[in-house]
PDB file of C-alpha atoms and ligand atoms in Angstrom:
ATOM      1  CA  MET A   1     111.018   4.062  23.398  1.00  0.00           C
ATOM      2  CA  ALA A   2     112.144   3.177  19.947  1.00  0.00           C
ATOM      3  CA  THR A   3     110.997  -0.131  18.427  1.00  0.00           C
ATOM      4  CA  PRO A   4     113.982  -2.314  17.612  1.00  0.00           C
ATOM      5  CA  GLU A   5     114.272  -2.918  13.929  1.00  0.00           C
ATOM      6  CA  ILE A   6     113.550  -6.519  12.955  1.00  0.00           C
ATOM      7  CA  THR A   7     115.486  -7.945  10.086  1.00  0.00           C
ATOM      8  CA  SER A   8     114.580 -11.130   8.221  1.00  0.00           C
ATOM      9  CA  SER A   9     116.230 -13.112   5.455  1.00  0.00           C
ATOM     10  CA  VAL A  10     112.780 -13.800   3.986  1.00  0.00           C
ATOM     11  CA  THR A  11     111.276 -11.160   1.831  1.00  0.00           C
ATOM     12  CA  PRO A  12     107.586 -10.778   2.671  1.00  0.00           C
ATOM     13  CA  PRO A  13     105.268 -11.391  -0.285  1.00  0.00           C
ATOM     14  CA  PRO A  14     103.949  -8.315  -1.950  1.00  0.00           C
ATOM     15  CA  ALA A  15     100.489  -7.105  -0.955  1.00  0.00           C
ATOM     16  CA  GLY A  16      97.590  -8.887  -2.680  1.00  0.00           C
ATOM     17  CA  TRP A  17      99.415 -12.199  -3.099  1.00  0.00           C
ATOM     18  CA  ALA A  18      96.582 -14.393  -1.708  1.00  0.00           C
ATOM     19  CA  LYS A  19      94.314 -14.801  -4.708  1.00  0.00           C
ATOM     20  CA  ARG A  20      91.052 -16.740  -4.966  1.00  0.00           C
ATOM     21  CA  LEU A  21      91.539 -20.222  -6.423  1.00  0.00           C
ATOM     22  CA  PRO A  22      91.039 -20.315 -10.152  1.00  0.00           C
ATOM     23  CA  LEU A  23      87.683 -21.674 -11.421  1.00  0.00           C
ATOM     24  CA  ASP A  24      88.949 -25.130 -12.451  1.00  0.00           C
ATOM     25  CA  GLU A  25      90.421 -25.706  -8.985  1.00  0.00           C
ATOM     26  CA  ARG A  26      87.178 -24.642  -7.303  1.00  0.00           C
ATOM     27  CA  LEU A  27      85.197 -26.894  -9.632  1.00  0.00           C
ATOM     28  CA  PHE A  28      87.450 -29.819  -8.752  1.00  0.00           C
ATOM     29  CA  LEU A  29      86.997 -29.226  -5.019  1.00  0.00           C
ATOM     30  CA  TRP A  30      83.213 -29.201  -5.352  1.00  0.00           C
ATOM     31  CA  LEU A  31      83.288 -32.378  -7.421  1.00  0.00           C
ATOM     32  CA  VAL A  32      85.349 -34.170  -4.757  1.00  0.00           C
ATOM     33  CA  LEU A  33      83.134 -32.951  -1.926  1.00  0.00           C
ATOM     34  CA  SER A  34      79.880 -33.861  -3.653  1.00  0.00           C
ATOM     35  CA  SER A  35      81.109 -37.323  -4.625  1.00  0.00           C
ATOM     36  CA  VAL A  36      82.098 -37.984  -0.989  1.00  0.00           C
ATOM     37  CA  VAL A  37      78.559 -37.035   0.055  1.00  0.00           C
ATOM     38  CA  VAL A  38      76.957 -39.183  -2.681  1.00  0.00           C
ATOM     39  CA  MET A  39      79.111 -42.234  -1.877  1.00  0.00           C
ATOM     40  CA  THR A  40      78.483 -41.965   1.852  1.00  0.00           C
ATOM     41  CA  GLY A  41      74.754 -41.782   1.145  1.00  0.00           C
ATOM     42  CA  PHE A  42      75.043 -44.816  -1.122  1.00  0.00           C
ATOM     43  CA  VAL A  43      76.806 -46.904   1.542  1.00  0.00           C
ATOM     44  CA  LEU A  44      74.265 -46.000   4.213  1.00  0.00           C
ATOM     45  CA  GLY A  45      71.328 -46.455   1.826  1.00  0.00           C
ATOM     46  CA  TRP A  46      72.593 -49.852   0.659  1.00  0.00           C
ATOM     47  CA  LEU A  47      72.713 -51.020   4.254  1.00  0.00           C
ATOM     48  CA  TYR A  48      68.931 -50.606   4.477  1.00  0.00           C
ATOM     49  CA  LEU A  49      67.753 -51.057   0.884  1.00  0.00           C
ATOM     50  CA  GLY A  50      70.364 -53.382  -0.616  1.00  0.00           C
ATOM     51  CA  LYS A  51      69.064 -56.585   1.021  1.00  0.00           C
ATOM     52  CA  GLN A  52      72.487 -58.166   0.904  1.00  0.00           C
ATOM     53  CA  ASN A  53      73.636 -57.864   4.444  1.00  0.00           C
ATOM     54  CA  VAL A  54      74.971 -60.721   6.510  1.00  0.00           C
ATOM     55  CA  PRO A  55      72.399 -62.322   8.804  1.00  0.00           C
ATOM     56  CA  THR A  56      72.264 -60.835  12.257  1.00  0.00           C
ATOM     57  CA  ASN A  57      70.740 -63.974  13.807  1.00  0.00           C
ATOM     58  CA  THR A  58      73.822 -65.577  15.222  1.00  0.00           C
ATOM     59  CA  ARG A  59      74.502 -67.652  18.283  1.00  0.00           C
ATOM     60  CA  ALA A  60      77.282 -69.681  19.788  1.00  0.00           C
ATOM     61  CA  THR A  61      77.186 -73.446  19.400  1.00  0.00           C
ATOM     62  CA  ALA A  62      79.496 -76.444  19.411  1.00  0.00           C
ATOM     63  CA  PRO A  63      80.099 -78.805  16.469  1.00  0.00           C
ATOM     64  CA  GLY A  64      78.583 -81.754  18.362  1.00  0.00           C
ATOM     65  CA  ALA A  65      75.525 -79.823  19.503  1.00  0.00           C
ATOM     66  CA  PHE A  66      74.842 -78.339  16.087  1.00  0.00           C
ATOM     67  CA  SER A  67      75.359 -81.658  14.362  1.00  0.00           C
ATOM     68  CA  ALA A  68      72.884 -83.299  16.778  1.00  0.00           C
ATOM     69  CA  GLN A  69      70.361 -80.582  15.912  1.00  0.00           C
ATOM     70  CA  VAL A  70      70.907 -81.221  12.194  1.00  0.00           C
ATOM     71  CA  ALA A  71      70.498 -84.973  12.690  1.00  0.00           C
ATOM     72  CA  ALA A  72      67.221 -84.515  14.620  1.00  0.00           C
ATOM     73  CA  PHE A  73      65.938 -82.128  11.940  1.00  0.00           C
ATOM     74  CA  ALA A  74      66.926 -84.532   9.128  1.00  0.00           C
ATOM     75  CA  LYS A  75      65.230 -87.428  10.908  1.00  0.00           C
ATOM     76  CA  ARG A  76      62.038 -85.492  11.537  1.00  0.00           C
ATOM     77  CA  TYR A  77      61.541 -84.125   8.023  1.00  0.00           C
ATOM     78  CA  GLY A  78      63.536 -86.604   5.938  1.00  0.00           C
ATOM     79  CA  GLY A  79      61.851 -88.136   2.911  1.00  0.00           C
ATOM     80  CA  PRO A  80      62.366 -91.649   1.540  1.00  0.00           C
ATOM     81  CA  ASP A  81      64.901 -90.306  -0.986  1.00  0.00           C
ATOM     82  CA  GLY A  82      67.215 -89.050   1.777  1.00  0.00           C
ATOM     83  CA  ARG A  83      66.439 -85.408   1.098  1.00  0.00           C
ATOM     84  CA  VAL A  84      64.850 -83.258   3.784  1.00  0.00           C
ATOM     85  CA  TYR A  85      61.495 -81.678   2.901  1.00  0.00           C
ATOM     86  CA  VAL A  86      61.184 -78.494   4.925  1.00  0.00           C
ATOM     87  CA  PRO A  87      57.561 -77.466   5.546  1.00  0.00           C
ATOM     88  CA  PRO A  88      57.041 -73.699   5.115  1.00  0.00           C
ATOM     89  CA  GLY A  89      57.471 -71.901   8.418  1.00  0.00           C
ATOM     90  CA  THR A  90      59.971 -74.429   9.735  1.00  0.00           C
ATOM     91  CA  ASP A  91      63.580 -73.538  10.434  1.00  0.00           C
ATOM     92  CA  ALA A  92      66.034 -75.558   8.356  1.00  0.00           C
ATOM     93  CA  TYR A  93      69.541 -76.644   9.304  1.00  0.00           C
ATOM     94  CA  MET A  94      72.629 -77.341   7.211  1.00  0.00           C
ATOM     95  CA  LEU A  95      75.997 -78.543   8.385  1.00  0.00           C
ATOM     96  CA  ALA A  96      79.195 -77.786   6.506  1.00  0.00           C
ATOM     97  CA  SER A  97      82.089 -80.169   6.944  1.00  0.00           C
ATOM     98  CA  ARG A  98      85.040 -81.256   4.870  1.00  0.00           C
ATOM     99  CA  PHE A  99      83.814 -81.722   2.085  1.00  0.00           C
ATOM    100  CA  SER A 100      80.051 -81.739   2.002  1.00  0.00           C
ATOM    101  CA  TRP A 101      76.848 -79.961   2.919  1.00  0.00           C
ATOM    102  CA  TYR A 102      74.385 -82.018   4.917  1.00  0.00           C
ATOM    103  CA  PRO A 103      71.544 -82.636   4.417  1.00  0.00           C
ATOM    104  CA  GLU A 104      70.147 -81.836   1.008  1.00  0.00           C
ATOM    105  CA  LEU A 105      67.157 -79.557   1.526  1.00  0.00           C
ATOM    106  CA  VAL A 106      63.930 -79.385  -0.437  1.00  0.00           C
ATOM    107  CA  LEU A 107      62.160 -76.024  -0.110  1.00  0.00           C
ATOM    108  CA  GLN A 108      58.964 -74.527  -1.449  1.00  0.00           C
ATOM    109  CA  SER A 109      59.384 -71.784  -4.027  1.00  0.00           C
ATOM    110  CA  GLY A 110      58.567 -68.181  -3.133  1.00  0.00           C
ATOM    111  CA  THR A 111      58.596 -69.034   0.565  1.00  0.00           C
ATOM    112  CA  ARG A 112      60.831 -67.400   3.132  1.00  0.00           C
ATOM    113  CA  TYR A 113      62.886 -69.879   5.147  1.00  0.00           C
ATOM    114  CA  ARG A 114      65.425 -69.413   7.875  1.00  0.00           C
ATOM    115  CA  ILE A 115      68.361 -71.739   7.345  1.00  0.00           C
ATOM    116  CA  TRP A 116      70.761 -72.229  10.235  1.00  0.00           C
ATOM    117  CA  LEU A 117      74.313 -72.840   9.089  1.00  0.00           C
ATOM    118  CA  SER A 118      77.384 -73.962  10.975  1.00  0.00           C
ATOM    119  CA  SER A 119      80.521 -76.009  10.448  1.00  0.00           C
ATOM    120  CA  ALA A 120      81.719 -79.227  12.046  1.00  0.00           C
ATOM    121  CA  ASP A 121      85.382 -78.556  11.418  1.00  0.00           C
ATOM    122  CA  ALA A 122      87.027 -75.772   9.409  1.00  0.00           C
ATOM    123  CA  LEU A 123      85.940 -72.449   7.959  1.00  0.00           C
ATOM    124  CA  HIS A 124      83.722 -72.942   4.905  1.00  0.00           C
ATOM    125  CA  GLY A 125      81.815 -70.677   2.556  1.00  0.00           C
ATOM    126  CA  PHE A 126      78.144 -70.916   1.592  1.00  0.00           C
ATOM    127  CA  ALA A 127      77.513 -69.461  -1.836  1.00  0.00           C
ATOM    128  CA  LEU A 128      74.164 -70.219  -3.437  1.00  0.00           C
ATOM    129  CA  VAL A 129      74.839 -70.095  -7.154  1.00  0.00           C
ATOM    130  CA  SER A 130      72.578 -67.710  -9.120  1.00  0.00           C
ATOM    131  CA  GLU A 131      71.197 -66.214  -5.898  1.00  0.00           C
ATOM    132  CA  ASN A 132      72.678 -63.234  -4.103  1.00  0.00           C
ATOM    133  CA  ILE A 133      73.816 -65.205  -1.036  1.00  0.00           C
ATOM    134  CA  ASN A 134      77.420 -65.618  -0.007  1.00  0.00           C
ATOM    135  CA  LEU A 135      78.284 -66.330   3.619  1.00  0.00           C
ATOM    136  CA  GLU A 136      81.205 -67.474   5.706  1.00  0.00           C
ATOM    137  CA  VAL A 137      80.423 -70.502   7.880  1.00  0.00           C
ATOM    138  CA  ALA A 138      82.599 -71.035  10.930  1.00  0.00           C
ATOM    139  CA  PRO A 139      82.608 -73.760  13.572  1.00  0.00           C
ATOM    140  CA  HIS A 140      81.233 -72.790  17.005  1.00  0.00           C
ATOM    141  CA  HIS A 141      78.967 -70.177  15.424  1.00  0.00           C
ATOM    142  CA  GLU A 142      75.562 -70.727  13.909  1.00  0.00           C
ATOM    143  CA  MET A 143      73.901 -68.213  11.712  1.00  0.00           C
ATOM    144  CA  GLY A 144      70.270 -68.083  10.659  1.00  0.00           C
ATOM    145  CA  ALA A 145      70.074 -66.809   7.090  1.00  0.00           C
ATOM    146  CA  TRP A 146      66.685 -65.860   5.658  1.00  0.00           C
ATOM    147  CA  ILE A 147      66.405 -67.241   2.143  1.00  0.00           C
ATOM    148  CA  THR A 148      63.596 -67.001  -0.385  1.00  0.00           C
ATOM    149  CA  ILE A 149      64.017 -68.726  -3.725  1.00  0.00           C
ATOM    150  CA  GLY A 150      61.521 -67.671  -6.332  1.00  0.00           C
ATOM    151  CA  LYS A 151      61.729 -70.343  -8.986  1.00  0.00           C
ATOM    152  CA  PRO A 152      61.569 -74.153  -8.690  1.00  0.00           C
ATOM    153  CA  GLY A 153      64.808 -75.864  -9.656  1.00  0.00           C
ATOM    154  CA  ARG A 154      67.994 -77.380  -8.382  1.00  0.00           C
ATOM    155  CA  TYR A 155      70.378 -74.868  -6.824  1.00  0.00           C
ATOM    156  CA  LEU A 156      74.065 -75.512  -6.334  1.00  0.00           C
ATOM    157  CA  ILE A 157      75.902 -74.547  -3.161  1.00  0.00           C
ATOM    158  CA  VAL A 158      79.644 -74.083  -3.532  1.00  0.00           C
ATOM    159  CA  CYS A 159      82.225 -73.580  -0.831  1.00  0.00           C
ATOM    160  CA  ASN A 160      84.249 -70.444  -1.349  1.00  0.00           C
ATOM    161  CA  GLU A 161      86.644 -70.636   1.581  1.00  0.00           C
ATOM    162  CA  TYR A 162      89.671 -72.823   1.137  1.00  0.00           C
ATOM    163  CA  CYS A 163      88.990 -75.638   3.621  1.00  0.00           C
ATOM    164  CA  GLY A 164      91.431 -78.401   2.699  1.00  0.00           C
ATOM    165  CA  LEU A 165      92.676 -80.588  -0.114  1.00  0.00           C
ATOM    166  CA  HIS A 166      89.223 -81.343  -1.535  1.00  0.00           C
ATOM    167  CA  HIS A 167      87.806 -77.842  -1.137  1.00  0.00           C
ATOM    168  CA  GLN A 168      87.030 -77.771  -4.853  1.00  0.00           C
ATOM    169  CA  ASP A 169      84.824 -80.882  -4.512  1.00  0.00           C
ATOM    170  CA  MET A 170      82.718 -79.392  -1.776  1.00  0.00           C
ATOM    171  CA  GLN A 171      79.238 -78.770  -3.048  1.00  0.00           C
ATOM    172  CA  GLY A 172      75.687 -79.257  -1.958  1.00  0.00           C
ATOM    173  CA  TYR A 173      72.214 -78.752  -3.310  1.00  0.00           C
ATOM    174  CA  ILE A 174      68.966 -77.102  -2.398  1.00  0.00           C
ATOM    175  CA  ASP A 175      65.996 -78.277  -4.414  1.00  0.00           C
ATOM    176  CA  VAL A 176      63.032 -75.996  -4.821  1.00  0.00           C
ATOM    177  CA  LEU A 177      59.545 -77.282  -5.646  1.00  0.00           C
ATOM    178  CA  SER A 178      56.399 -75.386  -6.600  1.00  0.00           C
ATOM    179  CA  PRO A 179      53.916 -75.042  -3.714  1.00  0.00           C
ATOM    180  CA  ALA A 180      51.617 -77.683  -5.267  1.00  0.00           C
ATOM    181  CA  ALA A 181      54.421 -80.219  -5.753  1.00  0.00           C
ATOM    182  CA  MET A 182      55.780 -79.514  -2.271  1.00  0.00           C
ATOM    183  CA  GLN A 183      52.407 -80.004  -0.572  1.00  0.00           C
ATOM    184  CA  THR A 184      51.905 -83.304  -2.407  1.00  0.00           C
ATOM    185  CA  ARG A 185      55.293 -84.566  -1.198  1.00  0.00           C
ATOM    186  CA  LEU A 186      54.748 -83.369   2.355  1.00  0.00           C
ATOM    187  CA  HIS A 187      51.392 -85.156   2.536  1.00  0.00           C
ATOM    188  CA  ALA A 188      52.874 -88.351   1.102  1.00  0.00           C
ATOM    189  CA  ILE A 189      55.732 -88.292   3.618  1.00  0.00           C
ATOM    190  CA  ALA A 190      53.383 -87.548   6.527  1.00  0.00           C
ATOM    191  CA  ALA A 191      51.151 -90.448   5.461  1.00  0.00           C
ATOM    192  CA  THR A 192      54.129 -92.838   5.342  1.00  0.00           C
ATOM    193  CA  LYS A 193      55.334 -91.749   8.760  1.00  0.00           C
ATOM    194  CA  ALA A 194      51.839 -91.972  10.287  1.00  0.00           C
ATOM    195  CA  GLY A 195      51.444 -95.451   8.809  1.00  0.00           C
ATOM    196  CA  GLY A 196      54.107 -96.724  11.216  1.00  0.00           C
ATOM    197  CA  GLY A 197      56.549 -97.157   8.376  1.00  0.00           C
ATOM    198  CA  THR A 198      59.410 -96.224  10.658  1.00  0.00           C
ATOM    199  CA  ALA A 199      62.241 -97.375   8.442  1.00  0.00           C
ATOM    200  CA  ALA A 200      62.005-101.145   8.508  1.00  0.00           C
ATOM    201  CA  ARG A 201      65.787-101.372   8.197  1.00  0.00           C
ATOM    202  CA  PRO A 202      67.262-104.358   6.444  1.00  0.00           C
ATOM    203  CA  GLY A 203      68.335-106.704   9.198  1.00  0.00           C
ATOM    204  CA  ALA A 204      71.881-105.852  10.148  1.00  0.00           C
ATOM    205  CA  VAL A 205      72.234-109.185  11.896  1.00  0.00           C
ATOM    206  CA  GLY A 206      75.511-110.801  10.975  1.00  0.00           C
ATOM    207  CA  ALA A 207      76.653-107.593   9.328  1.00  0.00           C
ATOM    208  CA  LEU A 208      80.275-106.627   8.941  1.00  0.00           C
ATOM    209  CA  ARG A 209      80.638-103.719  11.345  1.00  0.00           C
ATOM    210  CA  LEU A 210      82.856-100.714  10.896  1.00  0.00           C
ATOM    211  CA  HIS A 211      83.078 -97.522  12.796  1.00  0.00           C
ATOM    212  CA  VAL A 212      84.435 -94.098  12.074  1.00  0.00           C
ATOM    213  CA  VAL A 213      87.470 -93.314  14.187  1.00  0.00           C
ATOM    214  CA  GLY A 214      86.685 -90.212  16.258  1.00  0.00           C
ATOM    215  CA  ASN A 215      86.528 -87.022  14.233  1.00  0.00           C
ATOM    216  CA  THR A 216      89.034 -88.278  11.649  1.00  0.00           C
ATOM    217  CA  LEU A 217      88.379 -89.283   8.057  1.00  0.00           C
ATOM    218  CA  ALA A 218      89.040 -92.983   8.674  1.00  0.00           C
ATOM    219  CA  PHE A 219      87.250 -96.279   9.287  1.00  0.00           C
ATOM    220  CA  ASP A 220      88.622 -98.593  11.956  1.00  0.00           C
ATOM    221  CA  LYS A 221      89.300-101.355   9.386  1.00  0.00           C
ATOM    222  CA  LYS A 222      90.996-101.484   6.005  1.00  0.00           C
ATOM    223  CA  THR A 223      90.139-105.060   5.029  1.00  0.00           C
ATOM    224  CA  LEU A 224      87.013-107.164   5.340  1.00  0.00           C
ATOM    225  CA  VAL A 225      86.291-110.715   4.262  1.00  0.00           C
ATOM    226  CA  ALA A 226      82.860-112.228   3.535  1.00  0.00           C
ATOM    227  CA  ARG A 227      81.280-115.304   2.006  1.00  0.00           C
ATOM    228  CA  PRO A 228      79.314-115.028  -1.260  1.00  0.00           C
ATOM    229  CA  GLY A 229      75.639-114.185  -0.894  1.00  0.00           C
ATOM    230  CA  ARG A 230      73.975-111.322   0.923  1.00  0.00           C
ATOM    231  CA  VAL A 231      76.592-109.142   2.553  1.00  0.00           C
ATOM    232  CA  THR A 232      75.662-106.274   4.847  1.00  0.00           C
ATOM    233  CA  LEU A 233      78.102-103.593   5.942  1.00  0.00           C
ATOM    234  CA  THR A 234      77.355-101.133   8.700  1.00  0.00           C
ATOM    235  CA  ALA A 235      79.359 -98.094   9.716  1.00  0.00           C
ATOM    236  CA  ALA A 236      78.678 -96.410  13.033  1.00  0.00           C
ATOM    237  CA  ASN A 237      79.521 -92.722  13.121  1.00  0.00           C
ATOM    238  CA  SER A 238      79.736 -90.987  16.476  1.00  0.00           C
ATOM    239  CA  SER A 239      81.369 -87.837  15.095  1.00  0.00           C
ATOM    240  CA  PRO A 240      79.596 -84.620  14.078  1.00  0.00           C
ATOM    241  CA  ILE A 241      81.001 -85.019  10.548  1.00  0.00           C
ATOM    242  CA  PRO A 242      78.618 -86.720   8.102  1.00  0.00           C
ATOM    243  CA  HIS A 243      79.688 -90.090   6.662  1.00  0.00           C
ATOM    244  CA  ASN A 244      78.155 -93.108   4.995  1.00  0.00           C
ATOM    245  CA  ILE A 245      79.173 -96.567   3.890  1.00  0.00           C
ATOM    246  CA  ALA A 246      79.253 -97.432   0.226  1.00  0.00           C
ATOM    247  CA  ILE A 247      80.431-100.380  -1.800  1.00  0.00           C
ATOM    248  CA  ARG A 248      81.526-100.765  -5.388  1.00  0.00           C
ATOM    249  CA  GLY A 249      83.119-103.297  -7.674  1.00  0.00           C
ATOM    250  CA  ASN A 250      82.126-106.088 -10.093  1.00  0.00           C
ATOM    251  CA  GLY A 251      79.135-104.123 -11.355  1.00  0.00           C
ATOM    252  CA  VAL A 252      77.870-103.284  -7.863  1.00  0.00           C
ATOM    253  CA  LYS A 253      77.613 -99.673  -6.709  1.00  0.00           C
ATOM    254  CA  LEU A 254      75.530 -98.912  -3.626  1.00  0.00           C
ATOM    255  CA  GLU A 255      75.528 -96.174  -1.022  1.00  0.00           C
ATOM    256  CA  GLY A 256      74.048 -96.156   2.472  1.00  0.00           C
ATOM    257  CA  ALA A 257      72.415 -93.135   4.055  1.00  0.00           C
ATOM    258  CA  VAL A 258      74.658 -90.310   5.238  1.00  0.00           C
ATOM    259  CA  VAL A 259      74.629 -90.199   9.055  1.00  0.00           C
ATOM    260  CA  THR A 260      76.163 -88.144  11.856  1.00  0.00           C
ATOM    261  CA  ASN A 261      76.222 -88.121  15.625  1.00  0.00           C
ATOM    262  CA  GLY A 262      75.714 -91.723  16.610  1.00  0.00           C
ATOM    263  CA  GLY A 263      73.925 -92.797  13.425  1.00  0.00           C
ATOM    264  CA  THR A 264      74.669 -96.017  11.574  1.00  0.00           C
ATOM    265  CA  SER A 265      74.860 -96.245   7.801  1.00  0.00           C
ATOM    266  CA  THR A 266      74.015 -99.594   6.241  1.00  0.00           C
ATOM    267  CA  VAL A 267      74.520-101.040   2.817  1.00  0.00           C
ATOM    268  CA  SER A 268      73.482-104.528   1.764  1.00  0.00           C
ATOM    269  CA  ALA A 269      74.005-106.418  -1.480  1.00  0.00           C
ATOM    270  CA  VAL A 270      74.209-109.906  -2.906  1.00  0.00           C
ATOM    271  CA  LEU A 271      77.858-110.334  -3.819  1.00  0.00           C
ATOM    272  CA  LYS A 272      79.666-112.866  -5.979  1.00  0.00           C
ATOM    273  CA  PRO A 273      83.241-113.869  -5.189  1.00  0.00           C
ATOM    274  CA  GLY A 274      85.655-111.070  -6.008  1.00  0.00           C
ATOM    275  CA  VAL A 275      87.342-108.001  -4.627  1.00  0.00           C
ATOM    276  CA  TYR A 276      85.216-104.953  -3.782  1.00  0.00           C
ATOM    277  CA  THR A 277      85.961-101.513  -2.387  1.00  0.00           C
ATOM    278  CA  PHE A 278      84.092-100.157   0.607  1.00  0.00           C
ATOM    279  CA  TYR A 279      84.325 -96.415   1.167  1.00  0.00           C
ATOM    280  CA  CYS A 280      82.648 -93.265   2.398  1.00  0.00           C
ATOM    281  CA  ALA A 281      80.902 -91.521  -0.503  1.00  0.00           C
ATOM    282  CA  VAL A 282      80.927 -88.047   1.070  1.00  0.00           C
ATOM    283  CA  PRO A 283      83.066 -85.959  -1.332  1.00  0.00           C
ATOM    284  CA  GLY A 284      86.779 -86.106  -0.571  1.00  0.00           C
ATOM    285  CA  HIS A 285      86.484 -88.674   2.209  1.00  0.00           C
ATOM    286  CA  GLU A 286      87.501 -91.686   0.174  1.00  0.00           C
ATOM    287  CA  ALA A 287      90.541 -89.851  -1.162  1.00  0.00           C
ATOM    288  CA  ALA A 288      91.404 -88.831   2.398  1.00  0.00           C
ATOM    289  CA  GLY A 289      91.591 -92.518   3.370  1.00  0.00           C
ATOM    290  CA  MET A 290      88.059 -93.680   4.134  1.00  0.00           C
ATOM    291  CA  ARG A 291      88.267 -96.804   2.049  1.00  0.00           C
ATOM    292  CA  GLY A 292      89.183-100.437   2.299  1.00  0.00           C
ATOM    293  CA  THR A 293      88.937-103.757   0.538  1.00  0.00           C
ATOM    294  CA  LEU A 294      86.199-106.318   0.898  1.00  0.00           C
ATOM    295  CA  THR A 295      87.187-109.738  -0.370  1.00  0.00           C
ATOM    296  CA  VAL A 296      84.327-112.143  -1.074  1.00  0.00           C
ATOM    297  CA  LYS A 297      85.423-115.766  -1.312  1.00  0.00           C
ATOM    298  CA  ALA A 298      83.799-119.122  -0.846  1.00  0.00           C
TER     299      ALA A 298
HETATM  300 CU1  LIG B 301      84.542 -76.089   2.445  1.00  0.00          CU
HETATM  301 CU2  LIG B 301      86.096 -75.140   0.902  1.00  0.00          CU
END
């Protein structure tokens, strides 16, 4: 049986056409392959040795619950200057909200702390300037970041997620003291607290009362009137977002403590007749509308 002759329009290549790649091509291939191996090794190695991975301690929370935790922590370890002195070995808490970090922490240098972070409202960023820490902070999630700061000093926290009109004003601080200075402060604070000095608040009797409206950036009143003499303003805040009450005008400038979650901020001053501004001094809040006029007249 004769094989039928096959015809093709393509001329087959001559014998010996498949040559080995020239040297430069082979060199290039090896360079590509070895750099893939090196870079893969670098990525995997960095995961374990780079010490710049996002914290894996995370849990679900709610803005109200987290804010209550922050308030309890701030009350327990708060010093007379309003900052919170965190004893070594204690977990710290910080709440991000438009447009502040609360509270201001004081840590001991060279000591490893776990700081729990969450947000009361929008997405924020926690970047500790000059340290290699840069985290995203979202509401309904809390994240425990381990932080060790070697040198005493004042460290700036900036927000690096756009969170609203005053995003650029959002900053906070962590102060770091040497172990000796920290221990002195902790003992002094413990002594004050043991001595029954539980914040003998200036009597808020007859005070002009304000309250923060829900979770908004607003007080319930825009105008207040008082007689000359000692004037006390209080602002109750039932929201998870930190606020305070402050007053300025005619040479007076005073700020009450920042409070959250059912706390009341108080400010008290002797005022002459005139027009004053009351406001919330948390960054961005006054501009957002948390302000009003206090008229003092006989
Ligand atoms: Cu918070 Cu930007």
